[in-house]
Each structure stands twice: as structure tokens, then as C-alpha cells.
Coordinates of C-alpha atoms in Angstrom, one line a residue:
Chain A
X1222 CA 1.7 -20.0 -1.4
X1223 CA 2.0 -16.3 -1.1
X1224 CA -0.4 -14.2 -2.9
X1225 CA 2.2 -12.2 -4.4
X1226 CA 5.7 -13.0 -4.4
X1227 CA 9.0 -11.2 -5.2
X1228 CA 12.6 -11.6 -5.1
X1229 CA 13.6 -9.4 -2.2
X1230 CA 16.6 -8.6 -3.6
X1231 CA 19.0 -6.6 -2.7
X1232 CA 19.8 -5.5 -6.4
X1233 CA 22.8 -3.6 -6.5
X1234 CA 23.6 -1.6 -10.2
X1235 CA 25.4 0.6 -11.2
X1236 CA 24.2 4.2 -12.3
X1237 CA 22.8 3.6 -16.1
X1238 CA 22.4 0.2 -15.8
X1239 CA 18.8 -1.9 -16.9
X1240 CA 17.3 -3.5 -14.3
X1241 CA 14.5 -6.0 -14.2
X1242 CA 12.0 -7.2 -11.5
X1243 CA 9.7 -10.0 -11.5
X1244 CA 6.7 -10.4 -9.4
X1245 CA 4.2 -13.6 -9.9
X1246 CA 0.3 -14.0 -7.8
X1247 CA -1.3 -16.6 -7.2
X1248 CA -4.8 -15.5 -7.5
X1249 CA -6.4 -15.7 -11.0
X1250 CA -9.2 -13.8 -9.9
X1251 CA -6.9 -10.2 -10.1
X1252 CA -7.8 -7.7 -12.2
X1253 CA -5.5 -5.0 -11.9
X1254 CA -2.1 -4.5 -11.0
X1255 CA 0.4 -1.9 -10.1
X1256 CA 4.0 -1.1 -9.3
X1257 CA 4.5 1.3 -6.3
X1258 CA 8.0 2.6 -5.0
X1259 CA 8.6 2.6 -1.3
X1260 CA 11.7 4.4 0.0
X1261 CA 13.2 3.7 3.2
X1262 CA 10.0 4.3 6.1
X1263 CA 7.9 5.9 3.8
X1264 CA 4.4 5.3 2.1
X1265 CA 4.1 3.4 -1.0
X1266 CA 3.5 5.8 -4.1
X1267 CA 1.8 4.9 -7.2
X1268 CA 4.7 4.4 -10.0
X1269 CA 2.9 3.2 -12.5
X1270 CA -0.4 0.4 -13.2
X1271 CA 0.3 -2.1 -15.7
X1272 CA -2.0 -3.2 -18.2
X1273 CA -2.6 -6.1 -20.3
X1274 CA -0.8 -4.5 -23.3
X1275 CA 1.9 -3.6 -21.6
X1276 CA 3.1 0.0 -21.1
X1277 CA 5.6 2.4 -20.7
X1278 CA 6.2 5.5 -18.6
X1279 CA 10.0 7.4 -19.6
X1280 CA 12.3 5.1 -18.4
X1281 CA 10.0 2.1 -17.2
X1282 CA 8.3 -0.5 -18.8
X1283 CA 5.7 -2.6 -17.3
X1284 CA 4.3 -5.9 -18.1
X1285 CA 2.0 -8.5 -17.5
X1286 CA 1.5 -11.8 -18.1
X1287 CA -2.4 -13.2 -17.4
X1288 CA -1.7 -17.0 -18.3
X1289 CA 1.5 -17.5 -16.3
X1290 CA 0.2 -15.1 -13.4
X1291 CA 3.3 -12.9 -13.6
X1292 CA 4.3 -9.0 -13.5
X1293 CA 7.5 -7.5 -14.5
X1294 CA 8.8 -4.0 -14.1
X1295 CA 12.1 -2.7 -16.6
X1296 CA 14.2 0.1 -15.0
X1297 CA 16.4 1.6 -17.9
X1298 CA 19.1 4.0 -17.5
X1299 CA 19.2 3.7 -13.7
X1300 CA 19.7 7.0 -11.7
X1301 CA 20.6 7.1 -8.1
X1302 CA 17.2 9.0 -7.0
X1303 CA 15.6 4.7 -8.5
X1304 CA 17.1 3.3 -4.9
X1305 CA 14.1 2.4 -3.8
X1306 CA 12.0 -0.8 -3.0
X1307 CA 9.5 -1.9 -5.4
X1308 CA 6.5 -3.0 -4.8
X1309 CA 4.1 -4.7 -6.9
X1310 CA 0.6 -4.9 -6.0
X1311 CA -2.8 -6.6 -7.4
X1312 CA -6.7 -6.0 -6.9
X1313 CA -9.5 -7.7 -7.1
X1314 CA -12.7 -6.5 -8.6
X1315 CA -15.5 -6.4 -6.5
X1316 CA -13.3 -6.5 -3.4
X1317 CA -13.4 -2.5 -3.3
X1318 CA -9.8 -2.1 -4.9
X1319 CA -8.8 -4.0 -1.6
X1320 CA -5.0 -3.9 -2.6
X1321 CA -2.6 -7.0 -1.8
X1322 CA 1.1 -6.5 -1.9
X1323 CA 4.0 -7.8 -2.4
X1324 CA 6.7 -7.8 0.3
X1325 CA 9.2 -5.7 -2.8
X1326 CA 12.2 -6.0 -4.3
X1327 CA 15.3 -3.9 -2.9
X1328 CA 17.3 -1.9 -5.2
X1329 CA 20.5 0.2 -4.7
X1330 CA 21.4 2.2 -7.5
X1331 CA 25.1 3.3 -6.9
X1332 CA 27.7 5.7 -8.9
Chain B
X981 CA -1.3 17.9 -6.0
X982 CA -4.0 16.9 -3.3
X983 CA -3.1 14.7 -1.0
X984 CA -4.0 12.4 2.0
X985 CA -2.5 13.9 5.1
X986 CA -2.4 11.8 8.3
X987 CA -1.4 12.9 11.9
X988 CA 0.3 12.4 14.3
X989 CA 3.6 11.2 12.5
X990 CA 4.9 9.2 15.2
X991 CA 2.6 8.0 18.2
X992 CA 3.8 6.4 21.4
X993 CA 1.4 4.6 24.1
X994 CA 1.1 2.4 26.6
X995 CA 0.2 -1.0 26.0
X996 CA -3.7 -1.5 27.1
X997 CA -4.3 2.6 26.4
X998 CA -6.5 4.0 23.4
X999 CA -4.9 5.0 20.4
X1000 CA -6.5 7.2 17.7
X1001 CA -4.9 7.5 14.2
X1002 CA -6.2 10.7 11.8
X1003 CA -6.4 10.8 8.4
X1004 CA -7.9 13.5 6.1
X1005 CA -8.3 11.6 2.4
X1006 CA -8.6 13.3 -0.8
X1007 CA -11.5 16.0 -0.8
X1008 CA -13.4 14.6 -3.9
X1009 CA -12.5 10.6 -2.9
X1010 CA -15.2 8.3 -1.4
X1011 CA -13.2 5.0 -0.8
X1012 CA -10.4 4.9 2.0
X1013 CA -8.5 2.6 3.6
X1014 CA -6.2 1.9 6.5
X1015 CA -3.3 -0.3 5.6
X1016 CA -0.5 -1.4 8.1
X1017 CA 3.2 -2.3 7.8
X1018 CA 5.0 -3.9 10.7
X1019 CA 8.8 -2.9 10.5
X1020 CA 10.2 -5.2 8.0
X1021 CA 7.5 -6.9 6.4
X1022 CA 5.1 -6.3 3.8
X1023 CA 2.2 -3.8 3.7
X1024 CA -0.9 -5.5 4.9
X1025 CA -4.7 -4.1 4.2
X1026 CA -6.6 -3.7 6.9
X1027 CA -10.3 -1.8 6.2
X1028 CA -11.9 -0.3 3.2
X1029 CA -14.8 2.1 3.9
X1030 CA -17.1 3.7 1.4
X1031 CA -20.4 5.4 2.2
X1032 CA -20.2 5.3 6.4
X1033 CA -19.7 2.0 6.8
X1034 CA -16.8 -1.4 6.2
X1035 CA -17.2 -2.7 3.0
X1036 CA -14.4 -5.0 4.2
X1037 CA -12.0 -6.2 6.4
X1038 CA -9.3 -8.3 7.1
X1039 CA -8.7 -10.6 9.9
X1040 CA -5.9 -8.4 11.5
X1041 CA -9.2 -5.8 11.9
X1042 CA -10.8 -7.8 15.1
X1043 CA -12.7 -6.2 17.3
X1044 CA -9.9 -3.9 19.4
X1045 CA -10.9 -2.3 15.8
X1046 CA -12.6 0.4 14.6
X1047 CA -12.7 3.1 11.7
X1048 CA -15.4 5.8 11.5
X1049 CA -15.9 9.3 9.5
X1050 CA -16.7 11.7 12.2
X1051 CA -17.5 14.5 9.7
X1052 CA -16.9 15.2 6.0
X1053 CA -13.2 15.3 5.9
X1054 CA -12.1 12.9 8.5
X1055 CA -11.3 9.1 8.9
X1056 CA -10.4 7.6 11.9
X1057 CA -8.9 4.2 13.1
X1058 CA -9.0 3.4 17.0
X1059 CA -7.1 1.0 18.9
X1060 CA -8.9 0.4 22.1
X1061 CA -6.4 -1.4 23.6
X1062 CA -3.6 -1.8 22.5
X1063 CA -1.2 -4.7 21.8
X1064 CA 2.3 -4.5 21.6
X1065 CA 2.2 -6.1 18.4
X1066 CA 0.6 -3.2 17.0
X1067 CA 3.3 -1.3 16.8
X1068 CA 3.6 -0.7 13.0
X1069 CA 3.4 2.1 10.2
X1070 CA -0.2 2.6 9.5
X1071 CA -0.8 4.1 6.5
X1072 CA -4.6 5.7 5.1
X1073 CA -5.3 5.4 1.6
X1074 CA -8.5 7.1 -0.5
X1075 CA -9.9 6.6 -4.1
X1076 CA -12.0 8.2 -6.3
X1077 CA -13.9 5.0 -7.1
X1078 CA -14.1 1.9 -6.1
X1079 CA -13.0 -0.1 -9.1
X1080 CA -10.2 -2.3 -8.9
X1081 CA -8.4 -0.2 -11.7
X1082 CA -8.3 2.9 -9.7
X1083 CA -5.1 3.8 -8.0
X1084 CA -5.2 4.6 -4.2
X1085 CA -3.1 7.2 -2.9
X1086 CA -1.4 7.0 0.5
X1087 CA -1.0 9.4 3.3
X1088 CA 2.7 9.5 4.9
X1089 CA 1.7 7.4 7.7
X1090 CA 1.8 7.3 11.3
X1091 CA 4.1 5.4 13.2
X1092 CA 2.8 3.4 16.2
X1093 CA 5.2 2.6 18.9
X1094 CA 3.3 0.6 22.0
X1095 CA 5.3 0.5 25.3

């Protein structure tokens, strides 16, 4: 089983649309998770870490599940700068914030 | 905003030759990181590094392998001989602490292209 799985996508919307993605891990033993944004043959950047709570940041909204392992990221209002992939990504305490990602979820925001 | 800078942008060798990838982390971080990503796949860790030495590594990271901090702003990973399946995007990462909560932030990569 992957350690962290995604639906590849693509998703395709349409500008101002909600969009959701859903990540799940298989490792009980992570303790903090993230959502990155990768565009096309670039480097991940930090979108947002997601806490137990759940939490929001403008337009996204991030949240996570501990008991069924899984990790979802809401996109509202979609603008055309969101095409992007997604990636979400756990840690592990006491590994040194070794990060583990997932392989990310394509989406295509289009007019 | 600080940032992790990494040179050179794009690389091309030789299978079998040396290869040297740069990265200057954040000034005030003390935990970095080289992650790769092979064209189409998924970004895969590789090293962490905190206070001159591997605090771990993966199994990719045998022993054709090796980081190092030459000075205080520096962070190297060396190829000795290269493989053409390392051709990839290597990316450095740094934090400012080593908790798992801490976010790492990532250079712009270098691309590897072995011949």
C-alpha cells in the first residue's frame, strides 16, 4: 500500500467552481500534514498545514481525519492562477520532519 | 522573503562523471534536505542533515551519495558516478527546527540530465 495516496486526477473546472481533493496515508504514526502546490517543473511550495481542527486560509479549507487516516483540501471560487498539482504531504515526528508525499492531484482550472 | 536558492538550474553530464548540486538554505535554518523527483513521478526524500552530519536517509541515498556543509551557508549533494537513472529534479529543502510541524521550504531545483 502506498504511504500516501491521491487521485491523480486530471480535474478539469470551470473558473468559480468548488473543488475537492482527497488524500488518505497509511501510516498512523504521522503527525503532521500539509498541502503543497506544484506547478508544471517546479518546486513544491507550502500552501497550507492542516491541523486536527481543521482550518482555513481565504479560499481553502483543509481537513483531517486521524481515525480514518484521510486529508482533504476544498478549493472555493476557483481562479485560473489554482491550475496547479496538489500535493499532500505527512511527517513523522522524530524522523527530522522527513516529509513523504503524495504523487498529487492534477487540476485545470479553465474560463 | 528568504529563500533557498540552488544552482545550477539545469545540469548535464556524462554517465560515470561527478556531479555536484548547490544549495544555499535559509540563513537562520539548521535542518536541510535534498529531495528528488524523477520526471513524472512523485517527490521522493532523499537526506536530512542537521548539525554536520545525516540524521537520515533513504535507500535511494547509497553510497554514490554524499551531502556535506562546506562552510556556513552551503549544502552540497555529490553524485560520484553517475547513473542514468539519476536524471531527475533534485530539489534542497531547510527548516528552522526539526519538528515534524515545521514547514520546509524548497529551493527551485536543479535539473539533472545524465548522458
Amino acid at each position: 500500500r502506498k504511504e500516501v495516496e491521491q487521485d491523480p486526477g486530471p480535474f478539469n473546472v470551470p473558473e468559480g467552481a468548488t473543488v475537492a481533493f482527497n488524500c488518505t496515508y497509511s501510516n498512523s504514526a504521522s503527525q503532521s500534514f500539509f498541502w503543497y502546490r506544484q506547478d508544471c517543473r517546479k518546486e513544491p511550495k507550502l500552501l497550507m498545514s492542516v491541523y486536527s481542527s481543521g482550518n482555513e486560509d481565504g479560499r481553502f479549507t483543509a481537513q483531517l481525519n486521524r481515525a480514518s487516516q484521510y486529508i482533504s483540501l476544498l478549493i472555493r471560487d476557483s481562479k485560473l492562477s489554482d491550475s496547479a498539482t496538489y500535493l499532500c504531504v505527512v511527517a513523522f515526528s522524530g524522523g527530522y520532519n522527513k516529509l513523504i508525499f503524495g504523487a498529487g492531484t492534477r487540476l485545470a482550472v479553465h474560463p | 522573503e528568504p529563500e533557498v536558492t540552488q544552482t545550477p538550474s539545469h545540469q548535464v553530464t556524462q554517465m560515470g562523471q561527478e556531479v555536484i548540486l548547490r544549495c544555499v538554505p535559509i540563513s537562520n535554518h539548521l535542518y536541510f534536505y535534498w529531495y528528488r523527483q524523477i520526471l513524472g513521478q512523485k517527490v521522493e526524500f532523499l537526506v536530512s542533515f542537521y548539525n554536520n552530519e545525516i540524521s537520515e536517509k533513504s535507500e535511494i541515498f547509497d553510497d554514490q551519495f554524499s551531502v556535506e556543509r562546506p562552510d556556513g551557508s552551503n549544502f552540497t549533494l555529490k553524485i560520484r558516478s553517475t547513473k542514468l537513472e539519476d536524471s531527475a529534479m533534485y530539489f534542497c529543502a531547510s527548516a528552522g527546527r526539526g519538528y515534524s510541524n515545521q514547514p520546509q521550504h524548497f529551493g527551485d531545483g536543479t535539473r539533472l540530465s545524465i548522458l
